XYZ file of C-alpha atoms in Angstrom:
492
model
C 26.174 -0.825 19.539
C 25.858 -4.457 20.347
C 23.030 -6.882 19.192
C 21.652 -9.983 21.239
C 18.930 -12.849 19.840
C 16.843 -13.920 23.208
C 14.015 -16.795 22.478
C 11.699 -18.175 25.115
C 10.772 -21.538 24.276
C 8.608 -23.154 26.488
C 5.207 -25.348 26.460
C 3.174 -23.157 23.451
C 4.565 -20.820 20.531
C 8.256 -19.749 20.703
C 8.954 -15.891 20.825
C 12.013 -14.726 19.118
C 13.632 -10.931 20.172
C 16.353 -9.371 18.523
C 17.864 -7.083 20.759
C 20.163 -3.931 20.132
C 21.386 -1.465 22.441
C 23.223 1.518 21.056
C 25.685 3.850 23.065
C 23.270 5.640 24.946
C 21.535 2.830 26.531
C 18.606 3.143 23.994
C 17.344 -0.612 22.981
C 15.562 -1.190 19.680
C 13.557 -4.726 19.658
C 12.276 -6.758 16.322
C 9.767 -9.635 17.620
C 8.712 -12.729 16.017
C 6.370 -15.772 16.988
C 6.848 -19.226 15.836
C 3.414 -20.972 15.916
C 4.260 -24.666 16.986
C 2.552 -27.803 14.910
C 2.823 -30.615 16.807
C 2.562 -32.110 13.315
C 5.656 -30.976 12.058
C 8.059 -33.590 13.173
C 10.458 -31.446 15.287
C 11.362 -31.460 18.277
C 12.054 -28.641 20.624
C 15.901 -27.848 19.735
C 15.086 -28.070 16.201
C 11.976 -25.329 16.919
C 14.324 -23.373 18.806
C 16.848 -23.624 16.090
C 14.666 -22.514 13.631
C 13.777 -19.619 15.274
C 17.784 -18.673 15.628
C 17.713 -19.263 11.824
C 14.804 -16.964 11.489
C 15.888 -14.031 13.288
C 19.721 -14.350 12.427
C 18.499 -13.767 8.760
C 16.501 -10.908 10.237
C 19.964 -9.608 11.783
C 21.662 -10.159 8.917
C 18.504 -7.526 6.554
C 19.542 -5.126 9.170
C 23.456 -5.404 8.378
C 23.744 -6.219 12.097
C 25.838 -8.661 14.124
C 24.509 -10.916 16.720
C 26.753 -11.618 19.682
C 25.096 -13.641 21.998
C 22.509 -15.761 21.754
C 19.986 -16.750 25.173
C 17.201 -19.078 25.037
C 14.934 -19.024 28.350
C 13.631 -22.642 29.695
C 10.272 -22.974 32.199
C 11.078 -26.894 33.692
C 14.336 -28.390 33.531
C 13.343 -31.270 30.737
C 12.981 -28.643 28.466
C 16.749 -27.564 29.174
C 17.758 -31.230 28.486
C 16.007 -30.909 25.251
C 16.691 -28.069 23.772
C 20.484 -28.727 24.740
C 20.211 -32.457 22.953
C 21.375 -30.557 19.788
C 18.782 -31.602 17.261
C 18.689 -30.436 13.615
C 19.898 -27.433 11.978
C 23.428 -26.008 12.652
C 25.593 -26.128 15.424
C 25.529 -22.862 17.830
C 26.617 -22.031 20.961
C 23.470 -20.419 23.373
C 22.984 -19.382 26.880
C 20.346 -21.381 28.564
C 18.517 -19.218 30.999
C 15.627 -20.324 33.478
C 12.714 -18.362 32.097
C 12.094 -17.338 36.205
C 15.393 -15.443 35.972
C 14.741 -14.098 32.193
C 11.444 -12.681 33.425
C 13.137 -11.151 36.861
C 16.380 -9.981 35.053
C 14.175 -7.568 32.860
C 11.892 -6.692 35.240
C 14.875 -5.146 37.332
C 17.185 -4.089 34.117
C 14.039 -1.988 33.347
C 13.301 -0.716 36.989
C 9.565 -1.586 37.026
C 9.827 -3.298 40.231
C 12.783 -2.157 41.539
C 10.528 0.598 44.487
C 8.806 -2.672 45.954
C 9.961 -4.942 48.852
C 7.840 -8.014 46.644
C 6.009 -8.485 44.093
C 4.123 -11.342 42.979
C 4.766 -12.296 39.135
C 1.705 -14.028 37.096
C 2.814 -15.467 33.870
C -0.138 -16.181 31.539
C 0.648 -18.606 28.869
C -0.750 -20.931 26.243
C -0.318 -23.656 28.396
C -1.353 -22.486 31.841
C -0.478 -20.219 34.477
C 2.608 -19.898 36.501
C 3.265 -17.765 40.404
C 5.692 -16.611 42.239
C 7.442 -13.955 44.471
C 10.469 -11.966 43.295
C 12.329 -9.452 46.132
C 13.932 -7.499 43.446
C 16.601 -6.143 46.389
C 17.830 -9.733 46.736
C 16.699 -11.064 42.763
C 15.282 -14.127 45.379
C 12.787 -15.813 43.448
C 10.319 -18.212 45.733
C 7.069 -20.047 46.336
C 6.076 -20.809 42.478
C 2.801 -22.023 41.813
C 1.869 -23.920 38.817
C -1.850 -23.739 37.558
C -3.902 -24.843 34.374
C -7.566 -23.100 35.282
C -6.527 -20.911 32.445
C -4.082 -21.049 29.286
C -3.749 -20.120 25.853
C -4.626 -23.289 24.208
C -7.825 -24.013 25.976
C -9.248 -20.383 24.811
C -8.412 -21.977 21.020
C -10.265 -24.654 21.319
C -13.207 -23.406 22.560
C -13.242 -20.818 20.184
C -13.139 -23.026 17.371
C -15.532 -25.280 18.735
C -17.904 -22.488 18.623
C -16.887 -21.741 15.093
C -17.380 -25.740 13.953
C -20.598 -26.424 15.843
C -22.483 -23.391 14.267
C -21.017 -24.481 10.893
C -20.167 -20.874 10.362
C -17.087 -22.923 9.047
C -17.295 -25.746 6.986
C -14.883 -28.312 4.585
C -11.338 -26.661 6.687
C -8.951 -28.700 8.287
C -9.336 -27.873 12.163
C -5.458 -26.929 12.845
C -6.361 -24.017 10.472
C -9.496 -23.523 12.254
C -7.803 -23.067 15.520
C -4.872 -20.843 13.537
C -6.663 -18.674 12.416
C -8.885 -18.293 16.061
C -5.662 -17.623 17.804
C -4.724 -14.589 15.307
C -8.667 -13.551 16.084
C -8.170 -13.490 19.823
C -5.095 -11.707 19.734
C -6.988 -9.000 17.488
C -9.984 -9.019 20.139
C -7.736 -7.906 22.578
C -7.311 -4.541 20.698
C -10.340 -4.642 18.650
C -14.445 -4.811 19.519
C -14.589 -7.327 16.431
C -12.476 -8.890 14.111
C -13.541 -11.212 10.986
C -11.654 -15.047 10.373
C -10.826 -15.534 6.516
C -11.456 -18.934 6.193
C -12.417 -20.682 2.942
C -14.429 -18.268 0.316
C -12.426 -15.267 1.205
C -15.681 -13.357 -0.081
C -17.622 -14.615 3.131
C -15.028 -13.846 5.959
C -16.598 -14.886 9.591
C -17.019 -12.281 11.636
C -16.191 -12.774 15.680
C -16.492 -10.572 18.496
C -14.494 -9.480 21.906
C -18.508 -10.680 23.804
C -18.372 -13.512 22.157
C -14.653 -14.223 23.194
C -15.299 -13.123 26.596
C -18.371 -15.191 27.239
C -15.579 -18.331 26.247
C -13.249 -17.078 28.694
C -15.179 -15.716 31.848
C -15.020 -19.088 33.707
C -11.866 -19.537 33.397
C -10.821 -15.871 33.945
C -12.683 -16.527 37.175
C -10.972 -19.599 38.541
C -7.826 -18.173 37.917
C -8.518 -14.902 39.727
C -9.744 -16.523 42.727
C -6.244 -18.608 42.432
C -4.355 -15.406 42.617
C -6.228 -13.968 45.514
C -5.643 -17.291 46.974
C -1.744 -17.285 46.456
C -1.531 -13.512 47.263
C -3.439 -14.295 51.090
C -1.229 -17.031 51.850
C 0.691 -16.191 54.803
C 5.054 -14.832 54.109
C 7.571 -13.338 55.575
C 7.230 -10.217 53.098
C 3.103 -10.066 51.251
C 3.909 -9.071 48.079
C 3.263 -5.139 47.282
C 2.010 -5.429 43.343
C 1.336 -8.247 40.950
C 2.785 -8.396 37.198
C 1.266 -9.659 34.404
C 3.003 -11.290 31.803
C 1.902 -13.664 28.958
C 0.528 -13.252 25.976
C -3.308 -13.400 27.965
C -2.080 -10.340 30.146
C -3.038 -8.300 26.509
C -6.813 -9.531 27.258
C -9.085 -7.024 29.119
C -11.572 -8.832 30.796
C -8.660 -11.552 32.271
C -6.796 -8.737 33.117
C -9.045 -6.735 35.125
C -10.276 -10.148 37.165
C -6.691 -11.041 38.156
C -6.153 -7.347 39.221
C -9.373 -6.595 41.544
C -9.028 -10.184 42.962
C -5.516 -9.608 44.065
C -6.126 -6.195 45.247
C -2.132 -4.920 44.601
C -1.100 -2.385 42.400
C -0.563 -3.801 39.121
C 2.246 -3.596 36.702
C 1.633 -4.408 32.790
C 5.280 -4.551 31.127
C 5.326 -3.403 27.450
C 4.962 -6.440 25.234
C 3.950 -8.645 28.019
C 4.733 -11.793 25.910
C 8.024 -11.088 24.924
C 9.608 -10.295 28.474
C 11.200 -13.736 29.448
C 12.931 -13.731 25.598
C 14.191 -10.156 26.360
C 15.471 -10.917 29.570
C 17.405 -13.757 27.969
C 18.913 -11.844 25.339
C 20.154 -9.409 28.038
C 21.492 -12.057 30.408
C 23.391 -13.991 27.399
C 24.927 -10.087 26.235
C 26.079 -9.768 29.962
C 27.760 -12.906 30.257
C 26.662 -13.911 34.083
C 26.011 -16.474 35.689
C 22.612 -17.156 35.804
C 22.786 -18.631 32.016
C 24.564 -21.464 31.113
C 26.675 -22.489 27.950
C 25.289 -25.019 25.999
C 25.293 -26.271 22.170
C 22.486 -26.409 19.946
C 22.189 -27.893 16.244
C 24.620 -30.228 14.554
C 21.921 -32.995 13.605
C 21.182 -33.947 10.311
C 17.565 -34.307 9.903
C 16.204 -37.598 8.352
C 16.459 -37.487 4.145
C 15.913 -40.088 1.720
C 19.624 -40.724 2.610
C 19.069 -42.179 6.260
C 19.621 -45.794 7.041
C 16.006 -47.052 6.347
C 15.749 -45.629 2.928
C 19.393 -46.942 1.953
C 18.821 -50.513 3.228
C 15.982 -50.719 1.150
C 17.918 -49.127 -2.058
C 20.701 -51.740 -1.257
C 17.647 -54.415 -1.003
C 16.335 -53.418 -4.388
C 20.012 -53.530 -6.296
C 21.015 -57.078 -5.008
C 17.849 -58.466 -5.848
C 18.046 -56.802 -9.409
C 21.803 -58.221 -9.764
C 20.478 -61.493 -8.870
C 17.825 -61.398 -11.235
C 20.151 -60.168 -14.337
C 22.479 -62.964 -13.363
C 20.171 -65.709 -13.424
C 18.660 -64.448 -16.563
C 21.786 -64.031 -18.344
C 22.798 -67.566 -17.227
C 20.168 -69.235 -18.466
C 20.106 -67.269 -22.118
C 23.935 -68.388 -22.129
C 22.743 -72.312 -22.161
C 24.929 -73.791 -19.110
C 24.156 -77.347 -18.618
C 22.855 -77.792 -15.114
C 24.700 -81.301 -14.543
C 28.592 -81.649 -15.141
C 29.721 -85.162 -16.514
C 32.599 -86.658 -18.240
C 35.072 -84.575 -19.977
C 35.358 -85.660 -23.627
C 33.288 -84.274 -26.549
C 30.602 -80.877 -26.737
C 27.246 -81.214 -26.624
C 25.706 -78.062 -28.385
C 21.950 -77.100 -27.775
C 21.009 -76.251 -31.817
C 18.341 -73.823 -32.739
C 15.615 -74.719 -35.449
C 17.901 -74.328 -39.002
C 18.126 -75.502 -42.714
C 20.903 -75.591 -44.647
C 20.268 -75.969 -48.328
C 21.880 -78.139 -50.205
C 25.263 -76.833 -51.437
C 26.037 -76.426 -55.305
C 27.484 -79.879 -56.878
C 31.380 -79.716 -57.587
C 33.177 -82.514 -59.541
C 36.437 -84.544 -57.937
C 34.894 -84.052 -54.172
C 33.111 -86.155 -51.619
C 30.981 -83.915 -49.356
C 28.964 -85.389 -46.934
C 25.407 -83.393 -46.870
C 24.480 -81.092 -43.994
C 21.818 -82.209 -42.166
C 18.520 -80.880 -41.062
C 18.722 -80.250 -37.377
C 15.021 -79.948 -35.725
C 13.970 -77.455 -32.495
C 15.857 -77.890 -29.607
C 17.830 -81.255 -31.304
C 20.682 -81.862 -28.997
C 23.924 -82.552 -31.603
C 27.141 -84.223 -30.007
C 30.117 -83.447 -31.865
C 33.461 -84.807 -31.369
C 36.251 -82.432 -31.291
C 39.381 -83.998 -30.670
C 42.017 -81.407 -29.661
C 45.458 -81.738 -28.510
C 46.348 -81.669 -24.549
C 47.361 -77.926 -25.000
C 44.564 -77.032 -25.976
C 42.827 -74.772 -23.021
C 45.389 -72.743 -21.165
C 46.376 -73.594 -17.589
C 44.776 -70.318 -16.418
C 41.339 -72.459 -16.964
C 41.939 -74.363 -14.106
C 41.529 -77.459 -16.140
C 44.616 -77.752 -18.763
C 46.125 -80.956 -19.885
C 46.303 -83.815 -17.469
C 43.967 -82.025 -15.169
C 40.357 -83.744 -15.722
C 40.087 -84.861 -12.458
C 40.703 -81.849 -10.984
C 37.536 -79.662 -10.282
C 36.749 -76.535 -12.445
C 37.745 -73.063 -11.998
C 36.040 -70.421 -10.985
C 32.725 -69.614 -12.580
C 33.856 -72.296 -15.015
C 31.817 -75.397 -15.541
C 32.434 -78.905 -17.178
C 30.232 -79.819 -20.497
C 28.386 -83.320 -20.827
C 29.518 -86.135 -23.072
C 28.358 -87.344 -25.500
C 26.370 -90.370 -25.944
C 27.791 -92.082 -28.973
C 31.162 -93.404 -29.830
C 34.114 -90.865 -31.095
C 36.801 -91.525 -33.638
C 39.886 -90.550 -31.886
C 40.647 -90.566 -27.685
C 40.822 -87.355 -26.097
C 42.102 -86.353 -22.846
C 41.362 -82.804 -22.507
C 38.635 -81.419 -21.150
C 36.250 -78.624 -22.479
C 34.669 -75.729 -20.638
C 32.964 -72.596 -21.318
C 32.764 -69.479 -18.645
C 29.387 -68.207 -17.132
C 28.359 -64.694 -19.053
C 25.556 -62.781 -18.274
C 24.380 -62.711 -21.442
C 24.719 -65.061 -24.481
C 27.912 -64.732 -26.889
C 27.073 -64.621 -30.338
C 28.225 -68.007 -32.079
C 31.555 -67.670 -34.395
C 32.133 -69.654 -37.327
C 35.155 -71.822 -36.367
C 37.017 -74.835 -38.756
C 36.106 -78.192 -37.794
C 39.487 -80.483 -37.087
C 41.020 -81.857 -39.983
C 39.401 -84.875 -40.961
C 36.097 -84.978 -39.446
C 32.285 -82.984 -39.800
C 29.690 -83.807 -37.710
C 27.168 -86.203 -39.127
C 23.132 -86.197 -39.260
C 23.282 -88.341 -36.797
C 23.703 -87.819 -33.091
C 26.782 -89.759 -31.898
C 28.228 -91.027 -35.541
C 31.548 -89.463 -36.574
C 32.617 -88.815 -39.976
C 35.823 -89.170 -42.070
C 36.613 -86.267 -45.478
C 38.823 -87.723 -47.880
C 40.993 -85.303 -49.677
C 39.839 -84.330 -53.166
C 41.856 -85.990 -55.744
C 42.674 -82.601 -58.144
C 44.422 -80.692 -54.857
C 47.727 -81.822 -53.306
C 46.799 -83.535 -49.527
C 47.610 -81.646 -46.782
C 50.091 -83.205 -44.256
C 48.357 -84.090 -41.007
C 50.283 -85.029 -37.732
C 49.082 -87.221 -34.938
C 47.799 -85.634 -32.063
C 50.150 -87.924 -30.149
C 53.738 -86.803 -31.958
C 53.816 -83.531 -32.564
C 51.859 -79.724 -32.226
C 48.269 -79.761 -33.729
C 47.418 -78.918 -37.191
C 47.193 -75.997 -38.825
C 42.896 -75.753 -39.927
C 41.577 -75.556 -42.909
C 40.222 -71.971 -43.987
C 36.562 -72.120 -43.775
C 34.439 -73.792 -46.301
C 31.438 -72.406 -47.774
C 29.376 -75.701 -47.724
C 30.777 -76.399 -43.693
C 28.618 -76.697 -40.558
C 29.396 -73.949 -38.819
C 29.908 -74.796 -34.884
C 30.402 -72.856 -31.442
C 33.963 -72.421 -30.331
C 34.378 -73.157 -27.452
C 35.590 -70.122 -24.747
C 38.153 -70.840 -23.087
């Protein structure tokens, strides 16, 4: 028992067949129909793959294995499109002229096979299609393509009828026409049908008169196009006319085609389906009238596609930016670099009280610093101060700063002791809390801005030795006073 998936997918809906033929020659079809949206934002090889997706699930309820896979084409730009891959996954399909799908099962199934010619009509949603098949030589010849009649049109007109009588109101007019199609595919079996549209309550009834009183003229034109194409002079006049299409089910367009013709018709069983049978038996048999092709292997467009992620990337550098300029300016970096000698810290709005009276000690008293009062202090330090990975170590003042390192002002006043090194602090994102840090031995900052100030040792304690910056290593500082002015280390 082998099973084949055959899809015809040309101008209107797509019509899926899953085929399986058992031992004895004995076939057992399942049929689907894929409505096409025009809205939907796929193309024609991601329709098509849908509908592989659709009936291989199908295949797979039925514990059955598909083999082949054969998708029938009407023009040749649909063959370039379908075969352009598109979305969904990649598969391997036959593509098969729907002319040959249609004429393959026509013969496989011996409905034409006692004729010298027949002429084929092909009624479809969007128009009509003729030609001549010899089914003793499979020649296919003289096609004929004709809009007086076609699926779509019939729609439309239908639902126009619906809309202007406002026997439907407040409904989007894609369901209108949905929902008209399923009607006229019930009034081809059925006197009357009803439309469930909005209150389902108050269903809308519709009849076949009504339908047929839509579709006379055009049932007419095309008629007297068939009896046109059928007197046109050949080397074999065709001995019977088939009708296939999904408008070969109507009655009234049936019976016009057939009494204008005047050959003996022949109405196939599922008259829609036959070009996506005939493909699923051409891909099972492996000839040459199908070729290979690849559908699938796409990815459709997500929020991951380029235009989405370029404006994600957009978004994230402009939010870095905007942290980093933030953070800079709540760390306090001076905009303007100048000479390398003293710190210039930016104070907030304190007060100090005044610290408890001792005897044997001359303090000097902390001062009162206002809002925004700019404080120089002079800090002298020795030249090994800040490390050489700094970019600006001893006997390198001159040289420009490292990275994302950036020289501090100087002060404006005089200072007590020459310095050579230079100061820096680093660029954080986001202030560093201040740490209490020893002033150098022998000087606090004064009240006022610019002024040094000298500590004499108390007279009760031993003094401590100090060395010259100048002769030997720095001094070992004082453990922190409870009456000092705390200030900001600098980072180095």
């Amino acid at each position: 028992m082998t099973t084949s998936l055959g899809l015809s997918a040309g101008s209107g809906m797509i019509h899926c067949v899953l085929l399986t033929t058992d031992e004895a020659g004995r076939t057992h079809t399942v049929n689907r129909v894929i409505d096409v949206d025009p809205t939907d934002g796929l193309t024609r090889a991601g329709r098509v793959n849908s509908g592989i997706d659709l009936m291989l699930g199908q295949a797979r309820d039925n514990d059955t294995n598909v083999g082949a896979i054969g998708v029938a084409y009407r023009t040749d730009e649909q063959a370039r499109e379908i075969a352009s891959r598109g979305t969904g996954a990649k598969r391997q399909i036959h593509l098969v002229a729907e002319t040959e799908a249609v004429t393959h099962h026509l013969i496989s199934t011996g409905e034409i096979n006692r004729f010298g010619s027949v002429v084929v009509v092909d009624l479809g949603d969007t128009g009509m299609s003729l030609y001549t098949v010899d089914p003793a030589t499979r020649r296919i010849g003289h096609h004929q393509r004709s809009t007086a009649v076609s699926g779509n049109t019939l729609d439309a007109l239908l639902t126009s009828e619906l809309t202007s009588t406002g026997r439907v109101r407040g409904r989007r007019k894609s369901s209108v026409m949905s929902a008209c199609r399923t009607a006229k595919e019930e009034l081809s079996v059925n006197e009357s049908t009803s439309i469930m549209i909005g209150n389902p309550a108050l269903p809308v009834p519709v009849t076949r008169t009504a339908l047929e009183r839509l579709l006379r003229p055009m049932a007419t034109a095309a008629a007297d196009e068939v009896a046109a194409y059928v007197a046109t002079p050949r080397a074999a006049r065709p001995e019977a006319v088939v009708l296939v299409g999904g408008l070969a089910h109507i009655p009234l367009l049936r019976d016009l085609v057939i009494e204008r013709s005047g050959l003996e018709p022949i109405l196939p069983q599922a008259p829609e389906s036959v070009a996506a049978r005939g493909a699923a038996t051409l891909a099972a048999a492996g000839t040459r009238t199908s070729t290979l092709a690849f559908i699938g292997g796409r990815r459709s467009r997500d929020w991951l596609s380029a235009a989405p992620l370029a404006v994600f990337g957009a978004l994230l550098a402009g939010a870095l930016m905007t942290v980093y300029a933030v953070g800079s300016s709540l760390a306090g970096n001076p905009s303007t670099p100048s000479t390398p000698s003293s710190v210039t810290v930016e104070a907030e709005a304190t007060t100090t009280s005044p610290p408890p009276p001792s005897t044997g000690e001359s303090r000097v008293p902390p001062a009162v610093t206002s809002p925004q009062q700019q404080v120089s202090v002079t800090a002298a330090l020795p030249p090994a101060t800040v490390g050489d990975n700094s970019g600006i170590g001893a006997g390198s003042g001159n040289q420009d700063p490292g990275w994302a390192t950036t020289e501090l002002p100087a002060p404006s006043g005089p200072t007590e002791q020459p310095s050579t090194s230079t100061l820096s602090t680093s660029l954080w994102p986001f202030p560093i809390p201040s740490i209490t840090w020893p002033p150098p031995l022998g000087q606090l900052p004064s009240s006022a801005p610019g002024a040094t100030a000298t500590t004499t040792p108390p007279a009760s304690s031993s003094p401590l030795p100090t060395t010259p910056p100048a002769e030997s290593a720095p001094a070992a500082p004082l453990a922190p006073q409870q009456d000092s002015v705390p200030t900001t280390q600098p980072a180095s």
